[in-house]
C-alpha positions as CSV (number, residue, x, y, z in Angstrom):
1,M,0.0,0.0,0.0
2,A,2.8,2.4,0.8
3,A,4.5,1.7,-2.5
4,Q,1.2,2.4,-4.3
5,L,0.7,5.7,-2.5
6,L,4.3,6.7,-3.2
7,E,3.9,6.0,-6.9
8,E,0.6,8.0,-7.0
9,K,2.4,11.0,-5.4
10,L,5.2,10.6,-8.0
11,T,2.9,10.3,-11.0
12,C,2.7,13.1,-13.6
13,A,-0.9,14.3,-14.2
14,I,-0.4,14.7,-17.9
15,C,1.3,11.4,-19.0
16,L,0.1,9.4,-15.9
17,G,3.6,7.9,-15.5
18,L,6.4,8.5,-13.0
19,Y,8.0,11.9,-13.3
20,Q,10.8,12.3,-15.9
21,D,13.0,15.4,-15.3
22,P,10.3,16.9,-12.9
23,V,9.7,20.6,-12.7
24,T,7.6,22.7,-10.3
25,L,5.2,25.6,-11.3
26,P,4.7,28.7,-9.2
27,C,1.3,27.2,-8.1
28,G,3.1,24.2,-6.5
29,H,2.1,21.5,-9.0
30,N,4.7,19.2,-10.5
31,F,5.0,17.8,-14.0
32,C,7.4,16.1,-16.3
33,G,9.5,18.8,-18.1
34,A,8.7,17.5,-21.6
35,C,5.0,17.0,-20.7
36,I,4.3,20.6,-19.5
37,R,6.2,22.1,-22.4
38,D,4.2,20.1,-24.9
39,W,1.0,20.9,-23.0
40,W,1.8,24.7,-23.2
41,D,2.4,24.4,-27.0
42,R,-1.0,23.0,-27.5
43,C,-3.2,24.6,-24.8
44,G,-1.5,27.8,-23.6
45,K,0.7,28.7,-20.7
46,A,-1.3,27.7,-17.6
47,C,-1.2,25.0,-15.0
48,P,-3.2,21.9,-16.3
49,E,-4.6,21.3,-12.8
50,C,-5.5,24.7,-11.3
51,R,-5.4,26.8,-14.6
52,E,-3.1,29.4,-12.9
53,P,-1.3,31.3,-15.7
54,F,2.5,30.9,-15.9
55,P,4.2,34.4,-15.6
56,D,5.6,35.8,-18.8
57,G,9.4,35.7,-18.8
58,A,9.7,33.1,-16.1
59,E,11.7,29.9,-16.7
60,L,10.9,26.3,-15.6
61,R,13.3,25.0,-13.0
62,R,14.1,21.4,-12.2
63,N,12.8,20.1,-8.9
64,V,16.0,18.7,-7.4
65,A,14.4,17.1,-4.3
66,L,11.7,15.3,-6.3
67,S,14.4,14.1,-8.8
68,G,16.3,12.6,-5.9
69,V,13.3,10.8,-4.6
70,L,12.6,9.3,-8.0
71,E,16.2,8.0,-8.2
72,V,15.7,6.2,-4.9
73,V,12.3,4.8,-6.2
74,H,13.9,3.5,-9.5
75,A,16.8,2.0,-7.6
76,G,14.7,-0.1,-5.2
77,P,11.0,0.7,-4.6
78,A,9.8,0.2,-1.1
79,R,7.1,-2.3,-0.5
80,D,4.7,-2.7,2.4
81,P,5.8,-5.7,4.5
82,G,2.3,-7.2,4.5
83,P,0.4,-8.6,1.5
84,D,-1.4,-6.0,-0.5
85,P,-4.5,-7.3,-2.3
86,D,-4.3,-4.4,-4.8
87,P,-0.9,-4.3,-6.5
88,G,-1.6,-1.1,-8.5
89,P,-2.3,-0.5,-12.1
90,G,1.1,-0.1,-13.7
91,P,4.1,-2.0,-12.4
92,G,7.6,-1.1,-13.5
93,P,10.1,-3.5,-15.2
94,A,11.2,-5.0,-11.8
95,A,7.7,-5.1,-10.2
96,R,6.8,-8.3,-8.4
97,C,3.5,-9.7,-7.3
98,P,2.7,-8.5,-3.8
99,R,0.9,-11.8,-3.1
100,H,3.4,-14.4,-4.5
101,G,6.6,-12.4,-4.9
102,R,7.0,-13.4,-8.5
103,P,7.5,-11.1,-11.5
104,M,4.2,-9.8,-13.0
105,E,4.5,-10.8,-16.6
106,L,0.8,-11.1,-17.5
107,F,-2.3,-8.9,-17.6
108,C,-5.7,-10.0,-16.3
109,R,-8.2,-8.4,-18.7
110,T,-11.1,-9.5,-16.5
111,E,-9.9,-7.7,-13.4
112,G,-7.8,-5.1,-15.3
113,R,-4.5,-5.6,-13.4
114,C,-1.1,-7.1,-13.8
115,V,-0.6,-10.6,-12.4
116,C,2.1,-13.2,-12.1
117,S,2.1,-16.8,-13.3
118,V,0.9,-18.1,-9.9
119,C,-2.1,-15.8,-10.0
120,T,-3.1,-17.3,-13.3
121,V,-3.3,-20.7,-11.6
122,H,-5.3,-19.6,-8.6
123,E,-7.2,-16.3,-8.6
124,C,-7.2,-15.7,-12.4
125,R,-7.5,-19.3,-13.6
126,L,-10.8,-18.7,-15.5
127,H,-10.1,-15.1,-16.5
128,E,-9.1,-13.7,-19.8
129,R,-5.3,-13.0,-19.8
130,A,-2.6,-11.6,-22.1
131,L,1.1,-11.0,-22.1
132,L,2.1,-7.5,-20.9
133,D,3.8,-6.7,-24.2
134,A,0.8,-7.8,-26.2
135,E,-1.6,-5.9,-24.0
136,R,0.5,-2.8,-24.2
137,L,0.6,-3.0,-28.0
138,K,-3.1,-3.4,-28.1
139,R,-3.6,-0.5,-25.7
140,E,-1.1,1.7,-27.6
141,A,-3.0,1.0,-30.9
142,Q,-6.2,2.0,-29.2
143,L,-4.7,5.2,-27.8
144,R,-3.1,6.1,-31.1
145,A,-6.5,5.7,-32.8
146,S,-8.1,7.8,-30.1
147,L,-5.4,10.4,-30.5
148,E,-5.9,10.5,-34.3
149,V,-9.6,11.0,-33.8
150,T,-9.1,13.8,-31.2
151,Q,-6.5,15.4,-33.5
152,Q,-9.0,15.3,-36.4
153,Q,-11.6,16.8,-34.1
154,A,-9.1,19.5,-33.0
155,T,-8.3,20.3,-36.6
156,Q,-12.0,20.4,-37.5
157,A,-12.7,22.7,-34.5
158,E,-9.8,25.0,-35.5
159,G,-11.1,25.2,-39.0
160,Q,-14.6,26.0,-37.8
161,L,-13.1,28.6,-35.4
162,L,-11.2,30.2,-38.3
163,E,-14.4,30.2,-40.5
164,L,-16.3,31.8,-37.6
165,Q,-13.7,34.5,-37.2
166,K,-13.7,35.1,-41.0
167,Q,-17.5,35.4,-41.0
168,R,-17.4,37.7,-38.0
169,S,-14.8,39.9,-39.7
170,Q,-16.9,39.9,-42.9
171,I,-20.0,40.9,-41.0
172,Q,-18.1,43.7,-39.3
173,N,-16.7,45.0,-42.6
174,S,-20.1,44.7,-44.2
175,A,-21.7,46.6,-41.4
176,C,-19.1,49.4,-41.6
177,V,-19.6,49.6,-45.4
178,L,-23.4,49.7,-45.0
179,A,-23.1,52.4,-42.3
180,S,-20.7,54.4,-44.5
181,W,-23.1,54.0,-47.5
182,V,-26.1,55.1,-45.5
183,S,-24.3,58.0,-44.0
184,G,-23.1,59.1,-47.5
185,K,-26.6,58.8,-49.0
186,F,-28.2,60.7,-46.2
187,S,-25.4,63.3,-46.3
188,S,-26.0,63.8,-50.0
189,L,-29.7,63.9,-49.5
190,L,-29.5,66.5,-46.8
191,Q,-27.1,68.6,-48.9
192,A,-29.5,68.4,-51.8
193,L,-32.5,69.2,-49.6
194,E,-30.6,72.2,-48.2
195,M,-29.8,73.5,-51.7
196,Q,-33.5,73.1,-52.7
197,H,-34.6,74.8,-49.5
198,T,-32.2,77.8,-50.1
199,A,-33.2,78.0,-53.8
200,A,-37.0,77.9,-53.0
201,L,-36.7,80.6,-50.3
202,R,-34.6,82.8,-52.6
203,S,-37.2,82.3,-55.4
204,I,-40.0,83.3,-53.1
205,E,-38.1,86.3,-51.8
206,V,-37.4,87.5,-55.4
207,A,-41.0,87.1,-56.4
208,K,-42.2,88.8,-53.3
209,T,-39.9,91.8,-53.9
210,R,-41.1,92.1,-57.5
211,V,-44.8,92.0,-56.6
212,L,-44.4,94.4,-53.7
213,A,-42.6,96.8,-56.0
214,Q,-45.6,96.6,-58.4
215,A,-48.0,97.2,-55.5
216,Q,-46.0,100.3,-54.4
217,D,-46.2,101.7,-57.9
218,E,-49.9,101.1,-58.0
219,E,-50.3,102.7,-54.6
220,Q,-48.4,105.8,-55.7
221,R,-50.7,106.1,-58.8
222,L,-53.8,105.9,-56.6
223,R,-52.5,108.4,-54.1
224,G,-51.7,110.8,-56.9
225,H,-55.1,110.4,-58.4
226,L,-56.7,111.1,-54.9
227,E,-54.6,114.2,-54.6
228,A,-55.7,115.4,-58.0
229,V,-59.3,114.7,-57.2
230,A,-59.1,116.5,-53.9
231,Y,-57.5,119.5,-55.5
232,H,-60.1,119.6,-58.2
233,G,-62.9,119.5,-55.6
234,C,-61.3,122.4,-53.7
235,R,-61.1,124.5,-56.8
236,I,-64.8,123.8,-57.6
237,Q,-65.7,124.8,-54.0
238,E,-63.7,128.0,-54.4
239,L,-65.5,128.8,-57.7
240,L,-68.9,128.1,-56.2
241,E,-68.1,130.7,-53.5
242,Q,-66.9,133.3,-56.0
243,V,-69.3,136.3,-56.2
244,D,-67.7,138.0,-59.2
245,E,-69.5,136.6,-62.2
246,Q,-66.7,137.5,-64.7
247,T,-64.0,135.8,-62.5
248,F,-66.2,132.7,-62.0
249,L,-66.9,132.3,-65.7
250,Q,-63.3,132.8,-66.7
251,E,-61.8,130.4,-64.1
252,S,-64.5,127.7,-64.5
253,Q,-63.8,127.7,-68.2
254,L,-60.1,126.9,-67.5
255,L,-60.7,124.2,-64.8
256,Q,-60.1,120.7,-66.1
257,P,-61.2,117.6,-64.2
258,P,-58.5,114.9,-63.6
259,G,-58.3,112.0,-66.0
260,P,-60.1,108.7,-65.5
261,L,-58.8,106.5,-62.8
262,G,-58.6,103.3,-64.8
263,P,-58.9,99.7,-63.5
264,L,-56.7,98.4,-60.6
265,T,-53.8,96.4,-62.0
266,P,-53.9,92.9,-60.4
267,L,-50.7,91.8,-58.6
268,Q,-48.9,88.9,-60.2
269,W,-48.7,86.6,-57.2
270,D,-49.6,82.9,-57.5
271,E,-48.7,80.5,-54.7
272,D,-48.9,77.4,-56.9
273,Q,-46.6,79.1,-59.5
274,Q,-44.1,80.0,-56.7
275,L,-43.9,76.4,-55.6
276,G,-43.7,75.2,-59.1
277,D,-42.2,71.7,-59.4
278,L,-41.2,71.8,-55.7
279,K,-44.5,70.3,-54.5
280,Q,-44.2,67.4,-57.0
281,L,-40.6,66.9,-56.1
282,L,-41.2,66.7,-52.4
283,S,-44.2,64.5,-52.9
284,R,-42.2,62.0,-55.0
285,L,-39.4,62.2,-52.4
286,C,-41.7,61.4,-49.5
287,G,-43.2,58.6,-51.5
288,L,-39.8,57.2,-52.2
289,L,-38.8,57.4,-48.5
290,L,-42.0,55.9,-47.2
291,E,-42.2,53.1,-49.8
292,E,-42.0,49.7,-48.2
293,G,-39.7,47.0,-49.4
294,V,-37.3,49.2,-51.4
295,H,-33.7,47.9,-51.4
296,P,-31.0,50.2,-52.6
297,R,-29.6,47.5,-54.8
298,A,-32.8,46.4,-56.4
299,P,-33.0,47.5,-60.1
300,A,-36.2,49.1,-61.3
301,K,-38.5,47.2,-63.6
302,P,-38.2,47.7,-67.4
303,V,-40.3,50.5,-68.6
304,D,-42.1,50.9,-71.9
305,L,-40.5,53.8,-73.7
306,G,-42.2,55.7,-76.5
307,P,-40.6,57.7,-79.3
308,M,-40.9,60.9,-77.3
309,D,-38.7,59.3,-74.5
310,Y,-35.9,58.0,-76.7
311,R,-33.1,60.5,-77.2
312,N,-30.8,60.7,-80.2
313,L,-27.5,62.0,-78.7
314,T,-24.2,63.2,-80.1
315,F,-20.7,63.4,-78.7
316,D,-19.3,66.8,-77.8
317,P,-16.0,67.3,-79.9
318,I,-14.8,70.0,-77.5
319,S,-14.9,67.7,-74.5
320,A,-13.3,64.7,-76.2
321,N,-9.9,63.5,-75.0
322,R,-7.1,64.2,-77.5
323,H,-6.7,60.5,-78.2
324,F,-10.4,60.2,-79.1
325,Y,-11.5,60.1,-82.8
326,L,-15.1,61.2,-83.5
327,S,-16.9,60.0,-86.7
328,H,-20.4,59.3,-88.1
329,Q,-21.5,62.9,-87.4
330,D,-20.3,62.7,-83.8
331,Q,-22.3,59.6,-83.1
332,Q,-19.2,57.3,-82.7
333,V,-16.0,57.7,-80.7
334,K,-12.8,55.5,-80.8
335,H,-9.9,55.6,-78.4
336,C,-6.7,55.7,-80.6
337,R,-3.1,55.3,-79.5
338,Q,-2.0,58.3,-81.6
339,S,-3.1,61.7,-80.4
340,Q,-5.8,63.4,-82.6
341,G,-4.7,66.9,-81.8
342,P,-3.2,69.2,-79.2
343,G,-4.8,69.8,-75.8
344,R,-7.2,72.8,-75.6
345,P,-9.6,74.3,-73.0
346,G,-12.6,72.1,-72.4
347,R,-11.0,68.8,-73.3
348,F,-10.9,66.0,-70.8
349,E,-7.4,65.1,-69.7
350,L,-9.0,61.8,-68.7
351,W,-10.0,59.2,-71.3
352,Q,-13.5,60.6,-71.4
353,V,-16.0,62.4,-73.6
354,Q,-19.5,63.8,-72.8
355,C,-22.5,64.5,-74.9
356,T,-23.6,67.8,-76.3
357,Q,-27.0,67.4,-74.8
358,S,-28.0,67.7,-71.1
359,F,-31.2,67.1,-69.1
360,Q,-32.7,68.9,-66.2
361,A,-36.3,67.6,-66.1
362,G,-38.4,64.9,-67.7
363,H,-38.0,61.3,-68.7
364,H,-35.2,60.3,-71.2
365,Y,-33.7,57.1,-72.6
366,W,-30.8,56.4,-74.9
367,E,-28.7,53.4,-76.0
368,V,-25.0,52.8,-76.6
369,R,-23.2,50.0,-78.4
370,A,-19.7,49.1,-77.2
371,S,-17.1,47.2,-79.2
372,D,-15.8,45.4,-76.1
373,H,-15.6,45.6,-72.3
374,S,-13.6,48.1,-70.3
375,V,-16.0,51.0,-70.9
376,T,-17.9,53.2,-68.4
377,L,-21.3,54.8,-69.0
378,G,-22.7,57.5,-66.7
379,V,-24.1,61.0,-66.2
380,S,-22.7,64.0,-64.4
381,Y,-23.3,67.5,-63.2
382,P,-21.6,70.4,-65.1
383,Q,-18.9,70.8,-62.5
384,L,-17.3,67.3,-63.3
385,S,-13.6,68.0,-63.4
386,R,-11.8,67.8,-66.8
387,C,-8.4,67.4,-65.1
388,R,-6.8,64.1,-63.9
389,V,-6.5,63.8,-60.1
390,G,-4.9,60.7,-58.6
391,P,-4.0,57.4,-60.2
392,H,-7.4,56.8,-61.9
393,T,-7.9,57.3,-65.6
394,D,-11.6,58.3,-65.1
395,N,-13.6,60.2,-62.5
396,I,-17.1,59.0,-63.4
397,G,-18.7,58.1,-60.0
398,R,-15.6,58.9,-58.1
399,G,-17.3,61.9,-56.5
400,P,-20.8,63.1,-55.5
401,C,-21.6,64.9,-58.8
402,S,-21.5,61.8,-61.1
403,W,-23.0,58.3,-61.4
404,G,-21.5,55.5,-63.6
405,L,-21.6,51.9,-64.6
406,C,-18.2,50.3,-65.4
407,V,-18.4,47.3,-67.7
408,Q,-15.5,44.9,-67.1
409,A,-14.7,41.5,-68.6
410,D,-16.2,39.4,-65.8
411,S,-18.3,41.8,-63.8
412,L,-19.9,45.3,-63.5
413,Q,-19.3,48.0,-61.0
414,A,-21.8,50.7,-60.1
415,W,-19.9,53.8,-59.0
416,H,-21.1,56.9,-57.1
417,N,-19.3,59.2,-54.5
418,G,-16.2,57.0,-54.6
419,Q,-18.0,53.8,-53.6
420,A,-18.5,50.8,-55.9
421,Q,-21.2,48.1,-55.9
422,R,-19.9,44.9,-57.7
423,L,-22.5,43.2,-59.9
424,P,-22.5,40.0,-62.1
425,G,-21.1,40.5,-65.6
426,V,-23.2,40.6,-68.8
427,S,-22.3,39.2,-72.2
428,G,-24.1,41.9,-74.3
429,R,-22.5,44.9,-75.8
430,L,-25.7,46.9,-76.3
431,L,-26.6,48.9,-73.2
432,G,-29.5,51.3,-72.4
433,M,-29.8,54.2,-69.9
434,D,-33.1,55.4,-68.5
435,L,-33.1,58.7,-66.7
436,D,-36.3,59.7,-64.9
437,L,-35.6,63.0,-63.2
438,A,-39.1,63.4,-61.7
439,S,-38.7,60.2,-59.7
440,G,-34.9,60.5,-59.2
441,C,-34.0,57.2,-60.9
442,L,-31.1,56.3,-63.2
443,T,-31.4,52.7,-64.5
444,F,-28.9,50.8,-66.7
445,Y,-30.1,48.0,-69.0
446,S,-28.4,45.2,-70.9
447,L,-30.2,44.7,-74.2
448,E,-28.4,41.6,-75.6
449,P,-29.1,38.7,-75.7
450,Q,-32.2,39.8,-73.8
451,T,-33.3,42.9,-72.0
452,Q,-32.5,42.9,-68.3
453,P,-32.1,45.7,-65.7
454,L,-28.6,45.9,-64.3
455,Y,-28.6,48.6,-61.6
456,T,-30.7,51.6,-60.5
457,F,-29.4,54.7,-58.7
458,H,-31.8,56.7,-56.6
459,A,-30.9,60.4,-56.1
460,L,-32.4,63.8,-55.8
461,F,-31.0,65.3,-59.0
462,N,-30.9,69.1,-58.6
463,Q,-28.7,70.2,-61.5
464,P,-28.6,69.5,-65.2
465,L,-27.2,66.0,-66.1
466,T,-25.0,65.3,-69.1
467,P,-24.2,61.8,-70.4
468,V,-20.5,61.1,-70.1
469,F,-18.4,58.1,-71.1
470,W,-14.9,56.5,-70.5
471,L,-13.3,53.9,-72.8
472,L,-10.0,52.0,-72.8
473,E,-7.6,52.2,-75.7
474,G,-8.8,50.4,-78.8
475,R,-12.5,50.5,-77.7
476,T,-15.3,52.1,-79.7
477,L,-18.6,53.5,-78.5
478,T,-21.6,54.3,-80.8
479,L,-24.6,56.3,-79.8
480,C,-27.6,54.5,-81.3
481,H,-30.2,56.6,-83.1
482,Q,-33.8,55.7,-83.8
483,P,-36.0,57.3,-86.6
484,G,-38.5,59.7,-85.2
485,A,-36.7,60.1,-81.9
486,V,-36.2,63.5,-80.4
487,F,-32.9,65.4,-80.5
488,P,-32.8,67.2,-77.1
489,P,-31.3,70.6,-77.1
490,G,-27.7,71.2,-76.0
491,P,-26.6,73.4,-73.1
492,Q,-26.3,76.4,-75.5
493,E,-30.0,76.0,-76.5
494,G,-31.3,75.6,-72.9
495,V,-31.9,72.4,-70.9
496,L,-34.7,70.0,-71.8
497,S,-37.9,70.4,-69.8
């Protein structure tokens, strides 16, 4: 019994064997030096029994006293002088049976303990037995199989942990992007609303000043007429009181009554006219904000466009980059390697060209045929920069004053205010653009091999919009014309209403 208790005290809690090169942790627990290092590599620097963290920078030190006790145990293990009915689970190489004093060379599987040859004749005669080496090999195979299963489970758990961390990171990034997108949209909306607010108040103030000036002129006219009438009445009263007939007759003959008053000029003030399109704009905006189920990425449904909605557009030669060649009466543009002329004011330094026409109100639709991918279609406000800023070769959708769709080999990108929305690619080269300024929608369509909406921008457009295009070297863009379609006026002729 004493030997068994001694071996239990000298057993490592990790490998369940006698200590090998024992070390002591600050918490007081002892382990084999190799066992605790391997444990830390797999599970972190903490005590396997009490979970107390091992201080950073501290070093493991060998337990000299415990090592000395182990040397004595290995040299000659002490045994209890009396018989011990329970010899212990794991004898060493020199262990003997406490009952019969013979070497324990067999393992009784029935009782689960090591026995000697005499035990097999008496106590374990009918039990299932095996040689120690054979039993050890069997148990080692079982432990290795169990270790392989646990390692597979650990690998699977680590993979799932990495996947969970990846999904969490993606969700965090997605939430940040969505928050930034929403903040940008509301910032643009508030800015546009503030501009509309200022413009509406300014328009009302100008109209009020004009009408009040008209009222003041009319008031002065009426007061002048009143003064003339009063003076004429006084003169008549004086003549009526005149006693000299000759004076009366002469002065009455010269007295002339004031001219007719005339009708009152109505003041030109109309509340509905002052509000103009603002009421319709605010009504559509409120409807858009209150509409249920609207997703910012959801494209609008295809619309039926009549001849009055289709626009025959032309490229503006003044804006074309110096590597662009315009032909077919400015309906086609090609990006050439060789420069087509020197730079001049109004040209895009970027690989871009805009149309001659622009839109400020109404519903408009046009189509463009591209020779290949790597082109961008869009619309912009007049202040779109002609100069190149930064590494990009285009600025369509890079800022708040333009919206664009970039057609790439394997995908599409919808750009506005420096943010891109990646979309699946399309195989067609014929593309349509639908601009509904009243509802604040800009929709892009792919028309080949079948008509399908690609993306819709929702915005409160408050300035004239001009179609603008970017194309890579070697690419060609053609503005498609339809017979009977309307040529909208260019900026020099006034915006389309």
